[in-house]
CSV table of C-alpha atoms in Angstrom, one decimal:
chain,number,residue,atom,x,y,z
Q,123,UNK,CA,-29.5,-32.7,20.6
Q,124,UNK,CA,-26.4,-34.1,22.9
Q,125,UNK,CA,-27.4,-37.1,25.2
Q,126,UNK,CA,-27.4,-35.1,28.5
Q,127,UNK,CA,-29.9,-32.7,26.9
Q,128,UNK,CA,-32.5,-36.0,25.5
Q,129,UNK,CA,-32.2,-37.4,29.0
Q,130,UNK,CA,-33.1,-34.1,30.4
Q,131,UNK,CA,-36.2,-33.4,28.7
Q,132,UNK,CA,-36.9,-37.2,29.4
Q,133,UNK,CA,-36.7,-36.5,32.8
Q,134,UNK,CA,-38.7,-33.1,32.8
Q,135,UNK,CA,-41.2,-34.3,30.3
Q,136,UNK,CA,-43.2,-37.6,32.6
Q,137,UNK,CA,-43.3,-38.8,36.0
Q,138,UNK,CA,-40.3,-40.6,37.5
Q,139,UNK,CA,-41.1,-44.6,37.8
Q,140,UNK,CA,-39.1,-45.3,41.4
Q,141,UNK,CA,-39.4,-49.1,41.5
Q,142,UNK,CA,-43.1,-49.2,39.9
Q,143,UNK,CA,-43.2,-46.2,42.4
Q,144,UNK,CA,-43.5,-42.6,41.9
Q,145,UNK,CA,-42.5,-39.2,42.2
Q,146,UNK,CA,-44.2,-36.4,40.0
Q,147,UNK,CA,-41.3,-34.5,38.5
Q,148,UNK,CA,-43.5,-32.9,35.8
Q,149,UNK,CA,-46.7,-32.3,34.0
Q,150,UNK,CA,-46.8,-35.0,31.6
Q,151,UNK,CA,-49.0,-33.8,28.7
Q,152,UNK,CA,-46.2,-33.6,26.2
Q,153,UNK,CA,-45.6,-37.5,26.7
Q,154,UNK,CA,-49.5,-38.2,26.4
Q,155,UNK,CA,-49.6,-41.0,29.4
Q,156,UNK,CA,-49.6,-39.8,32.6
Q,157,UNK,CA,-53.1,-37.9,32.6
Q,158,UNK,CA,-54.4,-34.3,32.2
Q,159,UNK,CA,-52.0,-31.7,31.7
Q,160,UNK,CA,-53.8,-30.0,34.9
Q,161,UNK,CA,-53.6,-32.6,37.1
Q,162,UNK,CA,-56.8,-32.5,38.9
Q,163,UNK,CA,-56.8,-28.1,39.4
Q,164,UNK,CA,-59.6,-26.7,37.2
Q,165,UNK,CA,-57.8,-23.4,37.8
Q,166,UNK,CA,-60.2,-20.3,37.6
Q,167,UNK,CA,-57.5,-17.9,37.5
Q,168,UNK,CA,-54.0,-18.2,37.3
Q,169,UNK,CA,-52.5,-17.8,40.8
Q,170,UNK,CA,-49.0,-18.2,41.6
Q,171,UNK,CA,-47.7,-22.0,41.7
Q,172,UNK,CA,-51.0,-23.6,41.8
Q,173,UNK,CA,-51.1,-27.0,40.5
Q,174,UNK,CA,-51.2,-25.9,36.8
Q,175,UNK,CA,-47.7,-24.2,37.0
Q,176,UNK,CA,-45.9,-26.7,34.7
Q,177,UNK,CA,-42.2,-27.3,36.6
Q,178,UNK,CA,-40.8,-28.0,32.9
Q,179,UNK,CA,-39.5,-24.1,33.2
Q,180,UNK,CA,-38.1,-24.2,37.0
Q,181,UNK,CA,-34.4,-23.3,36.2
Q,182,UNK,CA,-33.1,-26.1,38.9
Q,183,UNK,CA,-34.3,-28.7,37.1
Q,184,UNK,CA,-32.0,-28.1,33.8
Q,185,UNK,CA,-30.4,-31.1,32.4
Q,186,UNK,CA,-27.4,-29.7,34.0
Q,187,UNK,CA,-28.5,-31.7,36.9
Q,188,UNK,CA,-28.5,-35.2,35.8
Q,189,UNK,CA,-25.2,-37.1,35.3
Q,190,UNK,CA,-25.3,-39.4,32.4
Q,191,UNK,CA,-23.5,-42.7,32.1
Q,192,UNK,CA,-24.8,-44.3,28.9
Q,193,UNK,CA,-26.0,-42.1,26.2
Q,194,UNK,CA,-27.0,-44.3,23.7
Q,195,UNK,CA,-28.7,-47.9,23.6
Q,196,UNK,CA,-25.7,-49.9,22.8
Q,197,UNK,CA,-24.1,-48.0,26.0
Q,198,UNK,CA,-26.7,-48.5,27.5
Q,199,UNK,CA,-26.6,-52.3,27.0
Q,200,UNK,CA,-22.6,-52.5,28.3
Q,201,UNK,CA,-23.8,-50.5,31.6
Q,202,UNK,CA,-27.2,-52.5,32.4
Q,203,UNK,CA,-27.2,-56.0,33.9
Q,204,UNK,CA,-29.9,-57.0,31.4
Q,205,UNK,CA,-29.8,-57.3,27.9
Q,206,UNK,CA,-32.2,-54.6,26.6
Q,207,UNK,CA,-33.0,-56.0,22.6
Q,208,UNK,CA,-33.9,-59.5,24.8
Q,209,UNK,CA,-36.1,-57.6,27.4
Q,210,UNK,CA,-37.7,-55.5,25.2
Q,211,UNK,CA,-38.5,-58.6,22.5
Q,212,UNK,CA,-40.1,-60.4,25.9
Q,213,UNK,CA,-42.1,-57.3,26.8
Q,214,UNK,CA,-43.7,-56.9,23.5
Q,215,UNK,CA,-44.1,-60.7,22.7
Q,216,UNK,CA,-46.0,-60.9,26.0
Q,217,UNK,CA,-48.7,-58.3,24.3
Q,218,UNK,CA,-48.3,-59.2,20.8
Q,219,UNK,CA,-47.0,-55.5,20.2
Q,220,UNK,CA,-44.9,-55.0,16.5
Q,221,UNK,CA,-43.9,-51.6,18.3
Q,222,UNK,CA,-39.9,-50.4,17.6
Q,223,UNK,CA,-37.5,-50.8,20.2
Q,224,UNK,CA,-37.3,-47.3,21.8
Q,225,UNK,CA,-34.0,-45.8,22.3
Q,226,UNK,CA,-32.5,-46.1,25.9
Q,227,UNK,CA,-30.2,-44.2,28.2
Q,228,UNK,CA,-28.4,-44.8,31.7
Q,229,UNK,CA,-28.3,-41.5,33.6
Q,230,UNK,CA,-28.1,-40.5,38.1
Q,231,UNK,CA,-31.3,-39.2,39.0
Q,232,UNK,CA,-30.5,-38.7,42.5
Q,233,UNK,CA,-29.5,-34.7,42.0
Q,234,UNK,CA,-32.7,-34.2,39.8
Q,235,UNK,CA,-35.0,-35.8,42.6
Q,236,UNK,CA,-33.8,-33.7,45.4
Q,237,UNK,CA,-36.6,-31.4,45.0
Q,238,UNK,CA,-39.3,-32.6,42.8
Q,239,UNK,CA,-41.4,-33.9,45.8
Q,240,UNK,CA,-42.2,-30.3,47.0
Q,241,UNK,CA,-42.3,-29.2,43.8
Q,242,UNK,CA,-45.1,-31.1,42.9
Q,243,UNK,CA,-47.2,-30.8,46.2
Q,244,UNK,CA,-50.4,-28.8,46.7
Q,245,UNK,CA,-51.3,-26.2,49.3
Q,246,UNK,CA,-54.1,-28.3,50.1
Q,247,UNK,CA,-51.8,-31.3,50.9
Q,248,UNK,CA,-50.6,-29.3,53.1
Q,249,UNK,CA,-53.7,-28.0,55.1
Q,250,UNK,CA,-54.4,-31.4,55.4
Q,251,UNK,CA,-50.9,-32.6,56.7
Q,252,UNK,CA,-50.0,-34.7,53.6
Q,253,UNK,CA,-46.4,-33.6,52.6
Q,254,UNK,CA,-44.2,-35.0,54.2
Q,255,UNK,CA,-41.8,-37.0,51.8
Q,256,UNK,CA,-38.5,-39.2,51.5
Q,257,UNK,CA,-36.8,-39.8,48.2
Q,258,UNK,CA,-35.9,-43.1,47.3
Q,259,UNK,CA,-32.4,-43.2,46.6
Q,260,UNK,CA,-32.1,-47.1,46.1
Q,261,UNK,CA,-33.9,-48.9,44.0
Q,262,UNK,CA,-34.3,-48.8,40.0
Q,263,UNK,CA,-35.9,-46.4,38.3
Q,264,UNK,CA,-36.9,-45.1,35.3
Q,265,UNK,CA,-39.0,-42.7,32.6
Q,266,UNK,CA,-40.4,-43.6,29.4
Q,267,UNK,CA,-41.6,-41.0,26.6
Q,268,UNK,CA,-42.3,-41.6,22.6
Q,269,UNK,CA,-39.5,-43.0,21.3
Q,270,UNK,CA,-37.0,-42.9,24.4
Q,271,UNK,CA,-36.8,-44.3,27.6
Q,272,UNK,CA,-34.2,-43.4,30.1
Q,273,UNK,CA,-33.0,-46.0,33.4
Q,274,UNK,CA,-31.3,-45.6,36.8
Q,275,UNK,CA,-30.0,-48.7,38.0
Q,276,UNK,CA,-29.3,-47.1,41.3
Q,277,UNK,CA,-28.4,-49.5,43.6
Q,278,UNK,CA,-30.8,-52.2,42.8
Q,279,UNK,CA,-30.3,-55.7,42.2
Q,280,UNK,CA,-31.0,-57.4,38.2
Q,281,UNK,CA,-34.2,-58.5,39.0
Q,282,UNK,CA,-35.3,-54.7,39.8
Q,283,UNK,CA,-33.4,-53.1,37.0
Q,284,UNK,CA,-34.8,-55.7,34.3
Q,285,UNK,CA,-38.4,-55.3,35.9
Q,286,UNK,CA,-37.9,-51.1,35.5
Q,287,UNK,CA,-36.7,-51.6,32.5
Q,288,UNK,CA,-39.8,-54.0,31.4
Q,289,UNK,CA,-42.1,-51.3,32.9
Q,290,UNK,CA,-40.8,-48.4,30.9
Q,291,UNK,CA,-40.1,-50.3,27.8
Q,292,UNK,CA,-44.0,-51.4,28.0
Q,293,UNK,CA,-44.8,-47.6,28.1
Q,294,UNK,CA,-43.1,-47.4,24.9
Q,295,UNK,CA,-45.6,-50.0,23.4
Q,296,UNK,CA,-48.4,-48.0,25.6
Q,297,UNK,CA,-47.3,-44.4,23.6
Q,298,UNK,CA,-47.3,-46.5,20.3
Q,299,UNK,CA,-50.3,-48.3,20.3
Q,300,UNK,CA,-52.0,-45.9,22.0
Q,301,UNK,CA,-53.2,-48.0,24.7
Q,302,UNK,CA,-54.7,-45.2,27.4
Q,303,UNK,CA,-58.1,-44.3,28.3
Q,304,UNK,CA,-59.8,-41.8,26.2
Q,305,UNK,CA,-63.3,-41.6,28.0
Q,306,UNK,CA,-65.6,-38.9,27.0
Q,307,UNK,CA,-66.2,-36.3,29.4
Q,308,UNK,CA,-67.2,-33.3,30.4
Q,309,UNK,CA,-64.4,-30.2,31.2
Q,310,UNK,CA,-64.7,-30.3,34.7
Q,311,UNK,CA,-64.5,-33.8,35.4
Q,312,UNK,CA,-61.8,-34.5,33.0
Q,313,UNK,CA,-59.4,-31.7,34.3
Q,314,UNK,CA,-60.2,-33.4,37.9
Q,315,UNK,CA,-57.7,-34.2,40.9
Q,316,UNK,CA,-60.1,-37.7,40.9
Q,317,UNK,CA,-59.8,-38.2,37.0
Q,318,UNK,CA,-56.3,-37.9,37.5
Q,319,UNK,CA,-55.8,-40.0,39.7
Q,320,UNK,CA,-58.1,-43.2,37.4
Q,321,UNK,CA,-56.0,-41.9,34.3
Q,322,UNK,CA,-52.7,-42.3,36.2
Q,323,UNK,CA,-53.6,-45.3,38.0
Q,324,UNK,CA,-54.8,-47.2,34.4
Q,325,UNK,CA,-51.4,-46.5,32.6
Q,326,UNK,CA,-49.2,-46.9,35.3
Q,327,UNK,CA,-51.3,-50.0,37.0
Q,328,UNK,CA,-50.8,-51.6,33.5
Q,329,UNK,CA,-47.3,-51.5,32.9
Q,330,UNK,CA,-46.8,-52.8,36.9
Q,331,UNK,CA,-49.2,-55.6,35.9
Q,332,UNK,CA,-47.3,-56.5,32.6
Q,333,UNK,CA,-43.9,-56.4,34.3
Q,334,UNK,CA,-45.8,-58.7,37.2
Q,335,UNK,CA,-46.5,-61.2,33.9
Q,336,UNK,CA,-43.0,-60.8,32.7
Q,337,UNK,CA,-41.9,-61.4,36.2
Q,338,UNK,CA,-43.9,-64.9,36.0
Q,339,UNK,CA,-42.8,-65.3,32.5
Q,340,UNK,CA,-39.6,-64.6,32.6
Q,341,UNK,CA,-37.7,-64.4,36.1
Q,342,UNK,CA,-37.0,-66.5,39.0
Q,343,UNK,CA,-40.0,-67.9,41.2
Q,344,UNK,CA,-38.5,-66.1,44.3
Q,345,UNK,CA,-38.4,-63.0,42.6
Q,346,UNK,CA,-40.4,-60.3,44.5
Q,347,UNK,CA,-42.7,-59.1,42.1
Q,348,UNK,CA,-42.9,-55.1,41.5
Q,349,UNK,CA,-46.5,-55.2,42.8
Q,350,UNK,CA,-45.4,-56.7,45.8
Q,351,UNK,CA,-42.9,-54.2,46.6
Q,352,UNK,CA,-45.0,-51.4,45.5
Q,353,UNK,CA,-48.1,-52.6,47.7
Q,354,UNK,CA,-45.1,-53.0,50.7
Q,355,UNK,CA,-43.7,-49.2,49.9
Q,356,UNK,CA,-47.1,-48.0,49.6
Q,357,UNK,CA,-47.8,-48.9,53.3
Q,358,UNK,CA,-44.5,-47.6,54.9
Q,359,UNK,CA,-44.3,-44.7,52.6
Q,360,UNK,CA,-44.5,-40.7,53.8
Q,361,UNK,CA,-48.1,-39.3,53.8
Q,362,UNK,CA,-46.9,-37.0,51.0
Q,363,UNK,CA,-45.2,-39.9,48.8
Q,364,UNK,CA,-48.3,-42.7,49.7
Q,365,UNK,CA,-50.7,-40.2,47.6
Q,366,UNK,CA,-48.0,-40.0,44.6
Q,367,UNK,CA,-47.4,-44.2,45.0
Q,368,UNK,CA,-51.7,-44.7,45.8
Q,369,UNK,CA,-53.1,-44.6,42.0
Q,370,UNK,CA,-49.6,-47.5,40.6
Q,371,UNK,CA,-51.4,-49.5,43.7
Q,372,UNK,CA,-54.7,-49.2,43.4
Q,373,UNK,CA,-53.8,-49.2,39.5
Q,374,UNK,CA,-52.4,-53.0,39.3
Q,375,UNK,CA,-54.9,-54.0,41.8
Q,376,UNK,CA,-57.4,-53.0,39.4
Q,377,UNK,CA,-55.9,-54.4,36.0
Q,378,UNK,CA,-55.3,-57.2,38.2
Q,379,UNK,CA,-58.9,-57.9,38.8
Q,380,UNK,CA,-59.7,-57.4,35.4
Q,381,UNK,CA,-57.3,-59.5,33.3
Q,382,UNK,CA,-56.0,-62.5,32.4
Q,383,UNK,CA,-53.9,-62.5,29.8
Q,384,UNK,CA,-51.0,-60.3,28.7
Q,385,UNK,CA,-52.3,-60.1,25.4
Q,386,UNK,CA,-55.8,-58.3,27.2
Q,387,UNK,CA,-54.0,-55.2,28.1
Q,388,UNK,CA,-55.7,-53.0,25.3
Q,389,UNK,CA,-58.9,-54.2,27.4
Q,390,UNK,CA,-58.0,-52.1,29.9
Q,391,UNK,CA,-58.4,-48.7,28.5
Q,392,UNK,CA,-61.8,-50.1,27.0
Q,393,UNK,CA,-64.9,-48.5,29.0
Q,394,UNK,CA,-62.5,-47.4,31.8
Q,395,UNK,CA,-63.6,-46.1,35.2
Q,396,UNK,CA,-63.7,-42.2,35.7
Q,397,UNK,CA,-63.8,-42.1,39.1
Q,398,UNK,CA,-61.7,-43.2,41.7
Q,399,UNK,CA,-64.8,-44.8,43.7
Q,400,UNK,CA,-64.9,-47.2,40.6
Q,401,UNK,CA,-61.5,-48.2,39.8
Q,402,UNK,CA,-61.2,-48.9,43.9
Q,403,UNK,CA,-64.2,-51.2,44.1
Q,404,UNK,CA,-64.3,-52.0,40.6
Q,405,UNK,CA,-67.4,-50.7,39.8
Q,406,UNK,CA,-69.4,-50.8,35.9
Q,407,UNK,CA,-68.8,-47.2,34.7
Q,408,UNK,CA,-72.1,-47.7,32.9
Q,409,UNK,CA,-73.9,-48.8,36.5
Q,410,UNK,CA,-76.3,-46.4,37.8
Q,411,UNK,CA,-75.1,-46.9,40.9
Q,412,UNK,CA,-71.3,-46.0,40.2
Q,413,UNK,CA,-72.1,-42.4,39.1
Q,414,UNK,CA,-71.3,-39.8,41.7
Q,415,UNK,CA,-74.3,-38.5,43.6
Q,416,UNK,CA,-76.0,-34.7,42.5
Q,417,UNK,CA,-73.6,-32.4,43.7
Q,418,UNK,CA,-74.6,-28.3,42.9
Q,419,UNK,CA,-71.7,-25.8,44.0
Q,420,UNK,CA,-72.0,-22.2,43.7
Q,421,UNK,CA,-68.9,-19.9,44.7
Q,422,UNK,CA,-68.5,-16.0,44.8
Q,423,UNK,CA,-65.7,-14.2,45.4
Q,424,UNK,CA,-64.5,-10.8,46.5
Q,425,UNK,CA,-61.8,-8.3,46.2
Q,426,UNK,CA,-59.9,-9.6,49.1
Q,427,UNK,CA,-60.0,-13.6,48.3
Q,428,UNK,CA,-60.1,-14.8,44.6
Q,429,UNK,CA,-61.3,-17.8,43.7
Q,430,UNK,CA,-58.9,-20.3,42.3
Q,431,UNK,CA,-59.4,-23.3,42.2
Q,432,UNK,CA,-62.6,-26.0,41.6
Q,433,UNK,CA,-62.0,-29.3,41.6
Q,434,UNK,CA,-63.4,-33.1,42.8
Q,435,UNK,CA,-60.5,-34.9,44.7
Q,436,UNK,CA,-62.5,-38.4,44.7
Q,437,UNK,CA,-62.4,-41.2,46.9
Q,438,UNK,CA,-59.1,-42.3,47.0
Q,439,UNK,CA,-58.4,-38.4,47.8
Q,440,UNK,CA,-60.1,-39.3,50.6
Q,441,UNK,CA,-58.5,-42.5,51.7
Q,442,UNK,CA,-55.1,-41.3,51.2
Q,443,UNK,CA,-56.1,-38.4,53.7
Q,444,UNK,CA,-57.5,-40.2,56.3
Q,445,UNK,CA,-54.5,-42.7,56.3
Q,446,UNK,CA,-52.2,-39.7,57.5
Q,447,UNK,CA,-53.3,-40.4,61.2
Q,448,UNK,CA,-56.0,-43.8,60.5
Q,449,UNK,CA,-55.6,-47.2,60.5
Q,450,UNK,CA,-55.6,-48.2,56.5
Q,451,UNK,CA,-58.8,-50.2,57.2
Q,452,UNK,CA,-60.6,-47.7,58.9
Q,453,UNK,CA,-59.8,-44.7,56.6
Q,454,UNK,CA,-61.0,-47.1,53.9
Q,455,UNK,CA,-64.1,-48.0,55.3
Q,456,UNK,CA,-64.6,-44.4,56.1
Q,457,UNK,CA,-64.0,-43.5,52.7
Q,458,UNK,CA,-66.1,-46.0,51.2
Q,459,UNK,CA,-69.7,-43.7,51.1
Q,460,UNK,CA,-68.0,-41.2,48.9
Q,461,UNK,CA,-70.7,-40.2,46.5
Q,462,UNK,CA,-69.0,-36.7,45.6
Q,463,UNK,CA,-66.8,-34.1,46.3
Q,464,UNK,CA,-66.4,-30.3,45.3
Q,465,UNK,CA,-63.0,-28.4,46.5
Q,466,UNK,CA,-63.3,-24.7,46.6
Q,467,UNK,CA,-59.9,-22.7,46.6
Q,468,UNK,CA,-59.7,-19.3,47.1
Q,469,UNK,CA,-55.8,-16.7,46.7
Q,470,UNK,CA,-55.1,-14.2,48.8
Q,471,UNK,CA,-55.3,-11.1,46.0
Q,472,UNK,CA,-52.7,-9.3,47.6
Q,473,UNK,CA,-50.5,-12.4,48.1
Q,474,UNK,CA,-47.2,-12.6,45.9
Q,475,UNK,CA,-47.2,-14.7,43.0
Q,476,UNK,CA,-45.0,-17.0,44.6
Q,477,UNK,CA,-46.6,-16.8,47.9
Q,478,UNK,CA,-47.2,-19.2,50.8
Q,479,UNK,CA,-49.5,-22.0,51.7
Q,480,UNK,CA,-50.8,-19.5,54.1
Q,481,UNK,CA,-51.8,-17.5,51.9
Q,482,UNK,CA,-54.5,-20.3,50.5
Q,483,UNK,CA,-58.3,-20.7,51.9
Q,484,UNK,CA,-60.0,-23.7,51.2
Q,485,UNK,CA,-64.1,-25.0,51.7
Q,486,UNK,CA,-64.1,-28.6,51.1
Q,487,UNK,CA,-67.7,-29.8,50.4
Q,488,UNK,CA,-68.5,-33.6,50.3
Q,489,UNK,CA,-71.7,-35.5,49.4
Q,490,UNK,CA,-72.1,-39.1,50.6
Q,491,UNK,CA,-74.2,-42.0,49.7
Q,492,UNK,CA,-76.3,-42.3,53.8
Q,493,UNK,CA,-76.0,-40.7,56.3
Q,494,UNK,CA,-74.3,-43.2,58.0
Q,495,UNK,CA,-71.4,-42.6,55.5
Q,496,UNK,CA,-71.4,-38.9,56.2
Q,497,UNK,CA,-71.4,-40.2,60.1
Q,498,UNK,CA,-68.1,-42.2,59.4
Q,499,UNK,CA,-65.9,-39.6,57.7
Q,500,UNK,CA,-67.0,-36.7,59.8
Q,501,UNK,CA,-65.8,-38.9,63.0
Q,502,UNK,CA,-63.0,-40.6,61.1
Q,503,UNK,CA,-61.9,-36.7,60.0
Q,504,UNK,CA,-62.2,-35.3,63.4
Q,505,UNK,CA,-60.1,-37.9,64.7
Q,506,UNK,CA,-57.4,-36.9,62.4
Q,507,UNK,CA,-57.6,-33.3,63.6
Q,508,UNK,CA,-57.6,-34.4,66.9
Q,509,UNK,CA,-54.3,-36.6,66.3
Q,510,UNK,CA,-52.4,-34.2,64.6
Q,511,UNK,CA,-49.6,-31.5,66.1
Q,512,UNK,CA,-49.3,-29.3,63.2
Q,513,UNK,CA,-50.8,-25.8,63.3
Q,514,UNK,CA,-52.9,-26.2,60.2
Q,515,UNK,CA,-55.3,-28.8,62.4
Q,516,UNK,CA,-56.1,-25.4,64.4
Q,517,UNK,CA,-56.8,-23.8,61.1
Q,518,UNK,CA,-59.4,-26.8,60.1
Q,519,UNK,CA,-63.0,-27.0,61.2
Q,520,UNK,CA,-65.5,-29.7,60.1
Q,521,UNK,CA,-69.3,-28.7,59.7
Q,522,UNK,CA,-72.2,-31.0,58.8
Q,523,UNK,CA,-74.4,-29.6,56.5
Q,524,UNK,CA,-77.0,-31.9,56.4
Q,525,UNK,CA,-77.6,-35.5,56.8
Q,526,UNK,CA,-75.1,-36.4,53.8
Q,527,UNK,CA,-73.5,-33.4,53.6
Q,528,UNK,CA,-70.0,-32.8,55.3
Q,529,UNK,CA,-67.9,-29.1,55.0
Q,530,UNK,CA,-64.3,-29.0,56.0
Q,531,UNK,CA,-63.0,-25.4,56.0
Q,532,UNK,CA,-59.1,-24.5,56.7
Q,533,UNK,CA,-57.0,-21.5,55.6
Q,534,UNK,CA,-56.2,-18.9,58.1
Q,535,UNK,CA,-57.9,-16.5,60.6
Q,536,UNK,CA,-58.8,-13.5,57.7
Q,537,UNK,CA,-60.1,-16.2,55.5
Q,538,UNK,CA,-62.3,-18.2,57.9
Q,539,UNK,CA,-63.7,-15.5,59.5
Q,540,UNK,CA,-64.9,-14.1,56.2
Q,541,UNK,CA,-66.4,-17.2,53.9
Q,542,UNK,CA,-69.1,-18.2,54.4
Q,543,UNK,CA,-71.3,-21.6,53.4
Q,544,UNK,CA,-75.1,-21.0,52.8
Q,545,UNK,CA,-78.2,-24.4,51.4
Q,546,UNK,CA,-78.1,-27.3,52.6
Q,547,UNK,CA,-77.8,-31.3,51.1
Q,548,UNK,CA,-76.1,-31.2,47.9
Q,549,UNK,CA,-77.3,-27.2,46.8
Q,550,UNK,CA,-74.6,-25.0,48.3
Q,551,UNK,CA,-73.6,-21.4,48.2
Q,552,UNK,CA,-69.7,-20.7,49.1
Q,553,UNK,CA,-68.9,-16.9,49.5
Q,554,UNK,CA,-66.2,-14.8,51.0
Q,555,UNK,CA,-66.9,-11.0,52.4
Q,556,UNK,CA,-70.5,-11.5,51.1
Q,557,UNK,CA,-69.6,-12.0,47.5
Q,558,UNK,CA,-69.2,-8.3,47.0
Q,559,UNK,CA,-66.6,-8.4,44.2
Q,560,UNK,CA,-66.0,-9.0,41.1
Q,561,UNK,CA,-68.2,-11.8,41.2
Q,562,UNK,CA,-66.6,-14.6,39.5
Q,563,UNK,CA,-68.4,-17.9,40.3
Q,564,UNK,CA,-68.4,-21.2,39.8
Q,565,UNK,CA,-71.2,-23.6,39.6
Q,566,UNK,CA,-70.6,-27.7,39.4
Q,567,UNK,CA,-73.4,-30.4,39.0
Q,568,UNK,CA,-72.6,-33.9,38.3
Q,569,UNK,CA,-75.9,-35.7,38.1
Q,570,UNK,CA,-75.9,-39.4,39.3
């Protein structure tokens, strides 16, 4: 396979590190690191470019796209400013990994980037206002698989390119000593947008904290660490790219809080959260209290509108969301009762396999711990709406169901005018044209 072909299938195979940053290029199941291959969209039928639609196939994103300087390592090595058998004998002394150097190659991502950010996003993103993106076409960056890593050096200082390069090399040592978290867990939950998001946020918060240690280690004190940037970028980002960068923040936060020692990363993937809720507040899996609250969902279909998609988004779903027109503080603190979350998706039937975001109908159920919680995201949701200019806020209504029960609904006029939400606390019903169809259905209970 010629080196502009290896670098592609680098680049299409894993999700593009921008500075400890990201920006999803493709699912990542091939590489085994970067979570479930459905990315948080238990899919119920296979609709168009829902979020299970692989991009590995989309014809713009051939290898023919990517301009590659150094093909091999030793190329590699002349075109770097850092020398890669050092960095790479630092990165695995610091975690006492006997893992082989992986190969490494020097290509332009720029071209490849141009579209990935839309490529990746989510017709609910964008009933909720949450795409809008800016590709980063500065700093370092770079993807790791088994066996290979590829870097940009962009326009980026050493200190960035050697701190890239640590991060990827360290997902080397990640694929080969199979340091990620391999929880037990049910279908649904496992598949999750919020599972995701912990999976993503373990792997990728790891290899931002080891390059922090190798930072320490190994580079100048003034050096900005890659947290620090990250945390920086995370709060001036896009709406759409802060939810890519949110789980490589909350991520190191999170190893952060839990380690000490470089040589504790395999600790990390030990008894891991699977929830958002507790990798944010760094809550005991095991704890009663960290489980997400009884949440029953019941959905019916009909020929007009077929259901699509079930799924939990999780608390920092939630954050993220709010943060698109919220203070950061007050979307977290509004965030903070999450105690579960059900996302109902429904197609147009008659819509083209490619078709529109329009063409989407969503019923958003969420279960919080008081009432008072439900009290703060209702308002703090509202306010959004209420801030907002696009004509998907007009498309958006917020019902409460009960006292810790909220419902957002939003799709367009034919859709909203014919589903329909029936129960009340955490034992719904969610039908379109009076379930008169086919009758698929869907029903989710997480006990807690």
């Amino acid at each position: 396979m010629g080196g502009r072909h290896v670098l592609g299938a680098l680049l299409l195979a894993v999700l593009l590190a921008c500075s400890g940053c990201t920006a999803p290029v493709a699912d990542s199941a091939s590489a085994g690191v970067e979570g479930p291959t459905n990315e948080g969209a238990n899919a119920v039928e296979d609709v168009g470019e829902d979020r299970n639609t692989s991009t590995d196939s989309d014809d713009s994103n051939d290898s023919d796209d990517l301009a590659v300087e150094a093909e091999t390592t030793a190329e590699a090595d002349e075109v770097l400013p850092v020398d890669l058998n050092e960095t790479f004998d630092r990165t695995a002394g610091l975690v006492e990994s006997e893992a082989e150097m992986p190969t490494v190659q020097v290509g332009d991502m720029d071209e490849l980037l141009e579209g990935t950010y839309e490529r990746r996003q989510d017709p609910f993103h964008a009933a909720l206002n949450m795409t809008e993106t800016e590709v980063d076409t500065e700093n370092a960056r770079g993807v790791a698989t088994i066996g290979h890593v590829a870097v940009d050096p962009n326009e980026a200082d050493r200190a960035d390119v050697e701190q890239v390069v640590v991060h990827e090399f360290f997902h080397a040592i990640q694929f080969a000593e199979g340091w990620q978290p391999q929880p037990s867990l049910e279908a649904d939950v496992a598949t999750s947008t919020d599972y995701a998001n912990v999976d993503l946020a373990l792997v990728e918060g790891g290899a931002v904290w080891i390059a922090d240690q190798y930072s320490d280690e190994y580079q100048a004190d003034d050096v900005e660490l890659q947290s620090e940037r990250l945390a920086e970028e995370y709060e001036s980002a896009p709406d759409g790219d802060r939810y890519f960068r949110a789980p490589y923040h909350y991520g190191v936060q999170y190893a952060d809080a839990t380690l000490e020692e470089p040589t504790e990363i395999g600790d990390l993937y030990e008894n891991p959260p699977t929830t958002t809720e507790q990798l944010i507040h760094g809550l005991d899996p095991d704890a009663d209290e960290a489980q997400p609250t009884t949440l029953a969902v019941e959905a019916t279909d009909d020929d007009a509108w077929t259901l699509a998609r079930d799924d939990r988004l999780g608390e920092l779903f939630v954050r993220v969301a709010l943060e698109t027109q919220l203070e950061r503080d007050t979307a977290a603190d509004a965030a903070a009762g999450w105690g579960n979350d059900r996302l109902i998706g429904f197609h147009r039937a008659d819509a083209e396999a490619d078709a529109g975001d329009g063409d989407w109908g969503f019923v958003w159920i969420l279960h919080w711990d008081t009432a008072e919680d439900a009290d703060a995201f209702e308002d703090a949701f509202e306010t959004t709406l209420a801030e907002r200019t696009d004509e998907r806020a007009d498309e958006t209504s917020v019902d409460r169901r009960s006292d810790r029960t909220v419902v957002v609904t939003t799709g367009p006029d034919a859709f909203r005018e014919s589903v329909s939400v029936t129960g009340s606390e955490a034992d719904l019903e969610v039908s379109v044209g009076g379930g008169d169809g086919h009758e698929a259905a869907i029903e989710a209970e997480t006990d807690g």
